[in-house]
Coordinates of C-alpha atoms in Angstrom, one line a residue:
X1 CA 0.0 0.0 0.0
X2 CA 2.6 2.1 1.1
X3 CA 4.6 1.1 -2.5
X4 CA 1.1 2.0 -4.1
X5 CA 1.1 5.3 -2.8
X6 CA 4.6 6.8 -3.5
X7 CA 4.5 5.7 -6.8
X8 CA 1.4 8.1 -7.5
X9 CA 3.7 10.6 -5.9
X10 CA 6.1 10.2 -8.1
X11 CA 3.6 10.0 -11.2
X12 CA 2.0 12.9 -10.0
X13 CA 4.9 15.0 -9.2
X14 CA 6.1 14.2 -13.0
X15 CA 3.4 15.0 -14.5
X16 CA 3.7 18.4 -12.6
X17 CA 7.5 18.8 -14.0
X18 CA 7.0 17.4 -17.4
X19 CA 6.7 19.9 -20.1
X20 CA 7.1 19.9 -23.8
X21 CA 10.2 22.3 -25.1
X22 CA 9.2 25.2 -27.2
X23 CA 10.6 25.2 -31.1
X24 CA 12.2 28.3 -32.9
X25 CA 9.1 30.1 -33.8
X26 CA 7.5 29.0 -29.9
X27 CA 5.7 25.8 -31.2
X28 CA 6.2 22.8 -29.2
X29 CA 8.7 20.6 -30.4
X30 CA 9.2 16.7 -30.3
X31 CA 10.7 14.8 -27.3
X32 CA 9.8 15.4 -23.5
X33 CA 11.9 16.7 -20.4
X34 CA 10.9 16.1 -17.0
X35 CA 11.2 19.8 -15.8
X36 CA 8.7 22.5 -16.3
X37 CA 9.7 26.3 -16.7
X38 CA 9.6 26.6 -13.1
X39 CA 11.7 23.9 -12.3
X40 CA 14.6 25.1 -14.6
X41 CA 14.6 28.3 -13.0
X42 CA 14.7 26.5 -9.4
X43 CA 17.3 23.9 -10.8
X44 CA 19.5 27.2 -12.0
X45 CA 19.6 28.5 -9.0
X46 CA 20.4 25.7 -7.1
X47 CA 23.3 25.2 -9.9
X48 CA 24.4 29.0 -9.3
X49 CA 24.9 28.8 -6.3
X50 CA 26.6 25.8 -6.4
X51 CA 29.4 27.2 -8.2
X52 CA 29.6 30.3 -6.2
X53 CA 30.1 28.1 -3.5
X54 CA 33.4 26.8 -4.8
X55 CA 35.4 29.2 -5.8
X56 CA 38.6 27.0 -5.9
X57 CA 37.1 25.7 -8.8
X58 CA 35.3 28.3 -10.7
X59 CA 36.9 31.7 -9.3
X60 CA 34.5 34.0 -10.7
X61 CA 35.6 37.8 -11.0
X62 CA 33.9 39.9 -8.7
X63 CA 31.3 42.4 -10.6
X64 CA 32.2 44.9 -8.1
X65 CA 35.8 45.2 -8.7
X66 CA 35.4 44.6 -12.5
X67 CA 32.9 47.2 -13.3
X68 CA 34.0 47.9 -16.9
X69 CA 34.2 43.8 -17.7
X70 CA 30.4 43.4 -16.7
X71 CA 29.4 46.3 -18.5
X72 CA 30.9 45.2 -21.9
X73 CA 29.9 41.9 -21.6
X74 CA 26.5 42.6 -20.0
X75 CA 25.6 45.1 -23.2
X76 CA 26.2 42.3 -25.6
X77 CA 23.1 40.1 -23.3
X78 CA 20.8 43.5 -23.2
X79 CA 21.5 43.9 -27.6
X80 CA 20.5 40.1 -28.0
X81 CA 18.0 40.3 -25.3
X82 CA 16.3 43.4 -26.4
X83 CA 15.8 41.6 -30.2
X84 CA 12.9 40.2 -28.8
X85 CA 13.6 36.9 -30.6
X86 CA 14.4 35.2 -26.9
X87 CA 11.4 33.2 -26.2
X88 CA 12.0 32.7 -22.4
X89 CA 13.8 36.7 -22.2
X90 CA 11.2 37.5 -19.2
X91 CA 11.4 34.1 -17.7
X92 CA 14.9 33.3 -16.9
X93 CA 17.4 35.2 -14.9
X94 CA 20.4 35.5 -17.8
X95 CA 23.2 36.5 -15.5
X96 CA 26.9 36.7 -16.7
X97 CA 29.7 35.6 -14.9
X98 CA 33.2 35.6 -16.0
X99 CA 35.3 32.8 -14.7
X100 CA 39.1 33.8 -14.3
X101 CA 40.4 31.4 -16.0
X102 CA 42.5 31.8 -19.4
X103 CA 43.7 28.1 -19.5
X104 CA 40.3 26.8 -20.0
X105 CA 38.5 27.6 -23.4
X106 CA 35.0 27.5 -22.7
X107 CA 31.6 29.1 -21.7
X108 CA 28.4 27.6 -21.1
X109 CA 24.9 28.4 -19.6
X110 CA 22.5 26.6 -17.3
X111 CA 18.7 25.7 -16.9
X112 CA 17.1 29.5 -16.0
X113 CA 19.7 31.1 -18.0
X114 CA 22.9 31.6 -15.5
X115 CA 25.6 32.8 -18.4
X116 CA 29.6 31.9 -17.5
X117 CA 32.4 33.0 -19.6
X118 CA 36.0 31.6 -19.1
X119 CA 38.4 34.0 -19.4
X120 CA 40.5 31.9 -21.8
X121 CA 37.9 32.0 -24.5
X122 CA 37.4 35.3 -24.3
X123 CA 40.6 36.0 -25.0
X124 CA 40.9 33.1 -27.9
X125 CA 37.8 35.2 -29.5
X126 CA 38.8 37.9 -32.6
X127 CA 36.0 40.5 -32.3
X128 CA 32.5 41.3 -30.3
X129 CA 31.0 39.5 -33.5
X130 CA 32.4 36.3 -32.5
X131 CA 31.9 36.4 -28.3
X132 CA 27.6 38.0 -29.5
X133 CA 27.4 34.5 -31.6
X134 CA 28.9 32.3 -28.9
X135 CA 26.5 34.3 -26.2
X136 CA 23.8 33.6 -28.7
X137 CA 24.5 29.7 -28.8
X138 CA 24.4 29.5 -25.1
X139 CA 21.8 31.6 -24.1
X140 CA 19.8 29.1 -27.0
X141 CA 20.4 26.2 -24.8
X142 CA 18.6 27.4 -22.2
X143 CA 16.1 28.9 -24.5
X144 CA 15.1 25.7 -26.1
X145 CA 15.9 24.4 -22.5
X146 CA 17.8 21.7 -24.5
X147 CA 20.4 20.9 -20.5
X148 CA 17.1 19.7 -18.8
X149 CA 15.8 17.6 -21.9
X150 CA 18.9 16.1 -22.4
X151 CA 19.6 15.7 -18.2
X152 CA 16.0 14.4 -18.6
X153 CA 17.5 11.0 -21.3
X154 CA 20.6 10.9 -19.3
X155 CA 20.0 10.5 -15.2
X156 CA 16.5 9.2 -15.4
X157 CA 13.1 10.5 -13.6
X158 CA 14.0 9.6 -10.3
X159 CA 17.1 10.6 -9.9
X160 CA 16.0 14.3 -11.2
X161 CA 12.7 14.4 -9.2
X162 CA 15.7 14.1 -5.9
X163 CA 17.2 16.8 -6.6
X164 CA 14.2 19.0 -8.0
X165 CA 12.8 18.0 -4.8
X166 CA 15.8 19.5 -3.1
X167 CA 16.7 15.9 -1.1
X168 CA 19.7 15.0 -2.7
X169 CA 22.9 17.8 -2.4
X170 CA 25.4 15.4 -3.5
X171 CA 23.1 14.3 -7.0
X172 CA 23.2 18.6 -7.5
X173 CA 26.4 18.8 -7.2
X174 CA 27.3 15.8 -9.7
X175 CA 24.8 17.5 -12.2
X176 CA 26.3 21.0 -12.1
X177 CA 29.6 19.1 -12.9
X178 CA 27.5 17.1 -15.7
X179 CA 26.2 20.8 -17.0
X180 CA 29.7 22.4 -17.3
X181 CA 30.9 19.8 -19.4
X182 CA 27.5 18.6 -21.3
X183 CA 27.6 17.0 -24.5
X184 CA 24.2 17.8 -26.4
X185 CA 22.9 16.3 -29.0
X186 CA 23.7 17.0 -32.8
X187 CA 20.3 18.2 -33.1
X188 CA 20.9 20.7 -30.3
X189 CA 23.8 21.8 -31.2
X190 CA 22.7 23.1 -34.8
X191 CA 19.6 23.9 -33.3
X192 CA 21.4 26.5 -30.7
X193 CA 23.4 27.6 -33.6
X194 CA 20.4 28.2 -35.8
X195 CA 19.2 30.7 -32.8
X196 CA 21.9 32.6 -32.7
X197 CA 22.2 33.8 -36.0
X198 CA 18.5 34.6 -35.0
X199 CA 19.0 36.4 -32.0
X200 CA 22.1 38.2 -34.2
X201 CA 19.6 39.3 -36.8
X202 CA 18.3 42.9 -36.6
X203 CA 21.3 43.8 -34.1
X204 CA 24.8 45.6 -35.2
X205 CA 27.0 42.5 -35.4
X206 CA 26.5 40.0 -38.4
X207 CA 24.3 37.8 -37.5
X208 CA 26.6 35.0 -38.8
X209 CA 29.2 36.1 -36.1
X210 CA 29.2 32.5 -34.6
X211 CA 30.9 31.6 -37.6
X212 CA 33.9 33.9 -37.3
X213 CA 34.6 31.8 -33.8
X214 CA 34.5 28.2 -35.6
X215 CA 37.0 29.9 -38.3
X216 CA 39.5 30.2 -36.3
X217 CA 39.3 26.7 -35.1
X218 CA 39.5 25.1 -38.5
X219 CA 41.9 27.7 -39.4
X220 CA 43.8 26.1 -36.7
X221 CA 43.3 22.9 -37.7
X222 CA 41.1 22.1 -34.4
X223 CA 44.5 21.7 -32.4
X224 CA 43.0 23.8 -29.0
X225 CA 39.1 23.2 -29.7
X226 CA 37.1 24.3 -26.7
X227 CA 35.7 21.5 -24.0
X228 CA 32.2 22.3 -25.6
X229 CA 33.3 21.2 -28.8
X230 CA 34.3 17.6 -28.8
X231 CA 31.2 15.9 -30.1
X232 CA 29.9 18.7 -31.8
X233 CA 29.3 18.9 -35.9
X234 CA 32.7 19.8 -37.6
X235 CA 33.6 22.9 -37.8
X236 CA 33.3 22.9 -41.5
X237 CA 29.5 22.5 -41.7
X238 CA 28.9 25.2 -39.1
X239 CA 30.5 27.7 -40.9
X240 CA 28.7 26.9 -44.0
X241 CA 25.3 26.7 -41.8
X242 CA 25.8 30.3 -39.9
X243 CA 26.3 31.8 -43.6
X244 CA 23.6 30.0 -45.3
X245 CA 21.3 31.3 -41.9
X246 CA 22.4 35.3 -41.9
X247 CA 22.0 34.9 -46.1
X248 CA 18.3 33.2 -46.2
X249 CA 17.2 35.6 -43.4
X250 CA 18.7 38.9 -44.9
X251 CA 20.3 39.9 -41.5
X252 CA 22.5 43.2 -42.3
X253 CA 24.3 44.0 -39.3
X254 CA 28.0 44.4 -40.3
X255 CA 29.6 46.4 -37.3
X256 CA 31.9 43.2 -35.9
X257 CA 33.2 45.8 -32.9
X258 CA 37.0 44.9 -33.0
X259 CA 38.1 48.1 -31.3
X260 CA 35.7 48.2 -28.6
X261 CA 36.4 44.0 -28.0
X262 CA 40.5 44.5 -27.8
X263 CA 39.6 47.2 -24.8
X264 CA 37.9 44.6 -23.3
X265 CA 39.8 41.8 -23.5
X266 CA 42.8 44.3 -22.0
X267 CA 40.6 44.3 -18.7
X268 CA 41.7 40.6 -18.4

């Protein structure tokens, strides 16, 4: 009898948490997601707190003593959000943090819109359009809710229920680590690339700014590929996609922002 009650409870909570994702135009996409929008937000807060509590692993630059750096990177975030193309613009936090680690070529975004850039990738990029392209890509992962969809598939219902209900802190730590090194599916990566173009279209930057990043990777023979590229589609295909999508959408931005970006890089 107790087992029956527990099973009914799990399915009841699951029914509350399950939610369909949203496609590029707000339509429902296929597949399932254990988390509702509210649970995405709650998990994002939990994960961001976990990251903040571990400065040895994640040495986050203090916003009060790095005002210029945060003003700049938030300006890029704001320009993307203000296009009106981000579906969950008003739902998620869209908080940006910079991790002081020059040896790590990475960026990631948690559920609920907590965006992290390592100084390593900031110093690797060439111009502002590339940074905006990468940010658009990371915003897309949260906006399309890729992380929680992928986690639903990877961890399973009952494990994620225990985390969503705040019952398993050790598993939360594992999920935090998993989110940072999360290997998205090829379709999720392609969608995030396309959404980056969609977000940047209408801004001052070339909408295919993300292509410049992959062109640099390819030109260097992939010798210093970012951690988050380890299982992604090939740079050559992604470069072609970025340019094709921007052309199809008729995007007209042409400001790479090289001078302002160089000043930003000199802050680190």
